Amino acid sequence: MNYSIKKLFIVPFLLFLSTCINTKDEQIFLSKLHPAWYPKQNNKLQELLKEKNQIAKDRFGFMTDKNQVRALIMPHAGITCSGHVAAAATKILENSDIKKVVVLGGLHRPYNSKTPFVLLPPEFTKYSMPQGNIEVASQVSADICQNYAHLFSYNLQAFENEHSLEIELPFLQKYLSSFELIPILVGQPNDNQIKQMAQILTPFIDDHTLVVASSDFTHYGPNYGYTPFAQNQQKKIKKIDSMAIEHIQNLDLNAFDQFLKQTHASICGSMPIKLLMALANNNAFGKLYSNLVAYDTSAEKIESNQTNSVSYVGLVFSNDNPKNKPLKDQFSQYEKEDLLKMSRNVLENIYAEQKLNPALLEPTKTTSQKQPMGTFVTLRKGASKRLRGCIGRIISPYPLY
């Protein structure tokens, strides 16, 4: 009997602790995400982050002024799946002077939310993570919610169950020494509400503020109810993602909307992305330049399984004008290698028995390629690398691609 009574009282207390810790001066929000998203032990998390950082360093280099980075688009799958792409976007920030980070997560489920934007209740002044607590700008949330109650509400359940926001925090903590967090979950706002939200948030953004939009890109396959094609899946998925990236880099909200309606592309963080674009159009960041620093898909890791695939994109937006950089630094490593890959694929396709549609061989279209510049292709033969031929022009009045 005594055992039963103790069990009855202990369980509710533990459930309470899984949500927050009360101290005299503060309440600390504790994650309830399953460890499958990321390790909950700091030493294991650090090992995984180090591994992903090395992959990002090897595959996705990019040079820019870290103190001019204003916004990122990062994937939000489990760190084991998309962590290398997330690391590629955030490692640029290492030792930067960012002091405040607005993370825009998407709601995969409504969690009984009554408004299009959801905030962490203001009593939570810290967000507990394995690497240490993050300061939460709780007064900002309180002020926004009080003044714009038609757009904002508090929803603890959403923050306890939604992964899209929290999964970005280990990377931000790794590369930023310390920062104040403004966590916002985005539901399904209409275009008007997105524009209103951009106007509300703009005054909170300065030169020491970073905005992160959390999103995976195309979810292809029966697991996601999206199978518009059955052949050359990876090339066609890349084509869809390329169209999305082009509209996003152009900050063209209308074109991005039309693209989503026409393709039904399953970009789960489209609303956070649209809010980021609206902020840019509201001049929250000043003049922006963007680069695609990383792109990958889950299916690329398992070549024998093309049934389901999720795309991961790392986009960096900064005030760093590429024209002020050496030519070699105006493109990310991914953008350079993607152009080279296209050149090789075009040659191979010419001699292939079953030729592909040339449109499927195109690189991911980025704003970097729109600059007028020349290009020169050299073809070498065999192990000796004997010169076989070359073609191109050193300078050109036309865009690179």
Coordinates of C-alpha atoms in Angstrom, one line a residue, residues 65-298:
D65 CA 32.4 38.3 -43.6
K66 CA 30.9 36.6 -40.5
N67 CA 29.9 39.9 -39.0
Q68 CA 27.7 40.7 -42.0
V69 CA 25.6 37.6 -42.0
R70 CA 22.0 38.5 -41.3
A71 CA 19.9 35.4 -41.9
L72 CA 20.1 31.6 -42.6
I73 CA 17.9 28.9 -43.9
M74 CA 18.7 25.6 -42.2
P75 CA 17.3 22.0 -42.3
H76 CA 15.7 20.5 -39.3
A77 CA 15.9 16.7 -39.7
G78 CA 17.7 14.8 -36.9
I79 CA 21.3 15.9 -36.6
T80 CA 22.5 12.5 -37.9
C81 CA 20.6 13.1 -41.1
S82 CA 21.0 16.8 -42.0
G83 CA 23.5 18.0 -39.5
H84 CA 26.3 18.4 -42.1
V85 CA 24.1 20.9 -44.0
A86 CA 23.1 22.8 -40.9
A87 CA 26.8 22.9 -39.8
A88 CA 27.7 24.3 -43.2
A89 CA 25.4 27.2 -42.8
T90 CA 26.2 28.0 -39.1
K91 CA 30.0 27.4 -39.0
I92 CA 30.4 30.7 -40.9
L93 CA 29.2 32.5 -37.7
E94 CA 32.0 31.2 -35.5
N95 CA 33.3 34.0 -33.3
S96 CA 31.0 36.6 -34.9
D97 CA 29.4 39.5 -33.0
I98 CA 25.8 38.1 -33.1
K99 CA 24.1 38.9 -29.8
K100 CA 20.5 38.0 -30.6
V101 CA 18.9 35.1 -32.6
V102 CA 15.4 34.9 -33.9
V103 CA 14.6 31.3 -34.7
L104 CA 11.5 30.7 -36.9
G105 CA 10.3 27.1 -36.6
G106 CA 7.3 25.6 -38.4
L107 CA 4.5 23.8 -36.8
H108 CA 4.2 20.3 -38.3
R109 CA 0.9 19.9 -36.3
P110 CA -1.4 22.6 -34.9
Y111 CA -1.1 21.6 -31.2
N112 CA -4.4 23.4 -30.6
S113 CA -2.8 26.8 -31.5
K114 CA -5.4 29.6 -31.8
T115 CA -3.2 32.1 -33.6
P116 CA -0.8 31.9 -36.6
F117 CA 2.3 32.6 -34.5
V118 CA 3.1 30.9 -31.3
L119 CA 5.4 32.1 -28.5
L120 CA 7.0 30.4 -25.5
P121 CA 5.2 31.6 -22.3
P122 CA 7.1 34.6 -20.8
E123 CA 7.8 32.9 -17.5
F124 CA 10.5 30.9 -19.2
T125 CA 13.6 33.0 -19.1
K126 CA 16.1 30.3 -20.1
Y127 CA 16.0 27.4 -22.5
S128 CA 17.9 24.4 -21.2
M129 CA 20.1 22.5 -23.6
P130 CA 22.9 19.9 -23.1
Q131 CA 25.5 22.6 -23.9
G132 CA 24.1 24.9 -21.3
N133 CA 21.2 27.3 -20.8
I134 CA 20.2 29.9 -23.5
E135 CA 18.9 33.3 -22.4
V136 CA 15.3 33.8 -23.7
A137 CA 14.1 37.3 -24.5
S138 CA 11.0 36.7 -22.6
Q139 CA 10.1 40.4 -22.2
V140 CA 10.0 40.7 -26.0
S141 CA 7.5 37.8 -26.2
A142 CA 5.4 39.3 -23.5
D143 CA 5.3 42.7 -25.2
I144 CA 4.5 41.3 -28.6
C145 CA 1.8 39.0 -27.3
Q146 CA 0.2 41.8 -25.3
N147 CA 0.1 44.3 -28.2
Y148 CA -0.8 41.8 -31.0
A149 CA -3.0 39.2 -29.4
H150 CA -4.8 38.6 -32.7
L151 CA -1.6 37.2 -34.2
F152 CA 0.2 35.7 -31.2
S153 CA -0.5 33.3 -28.3
Y154 CA 1.4 31.2 -25.9
N155 CA 1.5 27.5 -26.4
L156 CA 3.7 25.4 -24.1
Q157 CA 2.6 22.1 -25.7
A158 CA 3.8 23.2 -29.1
F159 CA 7.3 24.0 -27.8
E160 CA 7.4 20.7 -25.9
N161 CA 6.5 18.6 -29.0
E162 CA 7.8 20.5 -32.1
H163 CA 11.3 19.8 -33.2
S164 CA 11.8 22.3 -36.0
L165 CA 13.0 25.2 -33.7
E166 CA 15.0 23.3 -31.1
I167 CA 17.0 21.2 -33.5
E168 CA 18.8 24.4 -34.7
L169 CA 20.0 25.4 -31.2
P170 CA 22.9 23.0 -30.8
F171 CA 24.6 24.5 -33.9
L172 CA 24.0 28.0 -32.8
Q173 CA 25.4 27.2 -29.4
K174 CA 28.5 25.6 -31.0
Y175 CA 29.4 28.5 -33.2
L176 CA 28.2 31.5 -31.2
S177 CA 29.7 32.2 -27.8
S178 CA 26.4 33.4 -26.3
F179 CA 23.2 34.9 -27.5
E180 CA 19.7 35.9 -26.5
L181 CA 17.0 33.8 -28.1
I182 CA 13.6 34.9 -29.5
P183 CA 11.8 31.6 -30.3
I184 CA 8.8 31.8 -32.6
L185 CA 6.8 28.9 -34.1
V186 CA 4.9 29.7 -37.3
G187 CA 1.6 28.0 -38.1
Q188 CA -0.4 28.8 -41.3
P189 CA -0.6 32.6 -41.5
N190 CA -2.1 34.2 -44.6
D191 CA -0.2 36.6 -46.8
N192 CA -1.5 39.6 -44.9
Q193 CA -0.5 38.2 -41.5
I194 CA 3.0 37.4 -42.8
K195 CA 3.4 41.0 -43.8
Q196 CA 2.1 42.3 -40.5
M197 CA 4.4 40.0 -38.7
A198 CA 7.4 41.3 -40.7
Q199 CA 6.5 44.8 -39.7
I200 CA 6.2 43.8 -36.0
L201 CA 9.5 42.0 -35.9
T202 CA 11.6 44.5 -37.9
P203 CA 12.2 46.9 -35.0
F204 CA 13.7 44.1 -33.0
I205 CA 16.4 43.4 -35.6
D206 CA 19.7 45.2 -35.7
D207 CA 23.2 44.5 -37.0
H208 CA 23.9 42.1 -34.2
T209 CA 20.7 40.0 -34.8
L210 CA 20.5 36.8 -36.8
V211 CA 17.2 35.4 -38.1
V212 CA 17.0 31.6 -38.8
A213 CA 14.2 30.1 -40.9
S214 CA 14.0 26.3 -40.2
S215 CA 12.9 24.2 -43.1
D216 CA 13.6 21.0 -45.0
F217 CA 12.8 21.1 -48.7
T218 CA 11.2 18.5 -51.0
H219 CA 9.7 15.5 -49.2
Y220 CA 9.4 12.9 -52.0
G221 CA 7.9 9.4 -51.8
P222 CA 5.0 7.4 -50.5
N223 CA 5.9 8.2 -46.9
Y224 CA 5.1 11.8 -47.6
G225 CA 2.3 11.4 -50.1
Y226 CA 4.3 13.2 -52.9
T227 CA 5.2 11.1 -55.9
P228 CA 4.8 13.3 -59.0
F229 CA 7.4 11.3 -61.0
A230 CA 8.8 7.8 -60.9
Q231 CA 12.0 8.0 -63.0
N232 CA 15.2 10.0 -62.4
Q233 CA 13.9 10.9 -59.0
Q234 CA 17.0 12.6 -57.6
K235 CA 17.5 14.8 -60.7
K236 CA 13.9 15.9 -60.7
I237 CA 13.9 16.5 -57.0
K238 CA 16.9 18.7 -57.4
K239 CA 15.1 20.6 -60.2
I240 CA 12.1 21.3 -57.9
D241 CA 14.4 22.4 -55.1
S242 CA 16.3 24.6 -57.6
M243 CA 13.1 26.4 -58.5
A244 CA 12.3 27.1 -54.9
I245 CA 15.8 28.3 -54.1
E246 CA 15.8 30.7 -57.1
H247 CA 12.6 32.3 -55.9
I248 CA 13.8 32.5 -52.3
Q249 CA 17.1 34.1 -53.3
N250 CA 15.2 36.6 -55.5
L251 CA 13.0 37.4 -52.4
D252 CA 10.0 37.1 -54.7
L253 CA 7.1 36.1 -52.4
N254 CA 4.6 36.0 -55.2
A255 CA 6.7 33.7 -57.4
F256 CA 7.4 31.4 -54.4
D257 CA 3.7 31.2 -53.6
Q258 CA 2.9 30.4 -57.2
F259 CA 5.6 27.8 -57.3
L260 CA 4.2 26.1 -54.2
K261 CA 0.7 26.0 -55.6
Q262 CA 1.8 24.7 -59.1
T263 CA 4.2 22.0 -57.9
H264 CA 2.6 21.2 -54.6
A265 CA 6.2 20.9 -53.4
S266 CA 6.3 19.6 -49.8
I267 CA 8.5 22.2 -48.2
C268 CA 7.5 21.9 -44.6
G269 CA 9.0 25.2 -43.5
S270 CA 7.6 27.3 -46.3
M271 CA 5.9 29.6 -43.8
P272 CA 9.1 30.5 -41.8
I273 CA 10.8 31.0 -45.2
K274 CA 8.0 33.3 -46.4
L275 CA 8.3 35.3 -43.1
L276 CA 12.1 35.6 -43.7
M277 CA 11.5 36.9 -47.2
A278 CA 8.9 39.3 -45.9
L279 CA 11.4 40.7 -43.4
A280 CA 13.9 41.2 -46.2
N281 CA 11.4 42.9 -48.3
N282 CA 10.6 45.1 -45.3
N283 CA 14.2 46.2 -45.3
A284 CA 14.9 44.6 -41.9
F285 CA 18.4 43.6 -43.0
G286 CA 19.4 46.2 -45.5
K287 CA 20.8 45.1 -48.9
L288 CA 21.1 41.3 -48.9
Y289 CA 23.2 39.0 -51.0
S290 CA 22.7 35.2 -50.7
N291 CA 24.7 32.0 -51.4
L292 CA 23.7 28.4 -51.5
V293 CA 26.4 26.9 -49.2
A294 CA 25.1 23.3 -49.0
Y295 CA 22.6 21.0 -50.6
D296 CA 22.0 17.3 -50.1
T297 CA 19.2 14.7 -49.9
S298 CA 18.6 11.8 -47.5

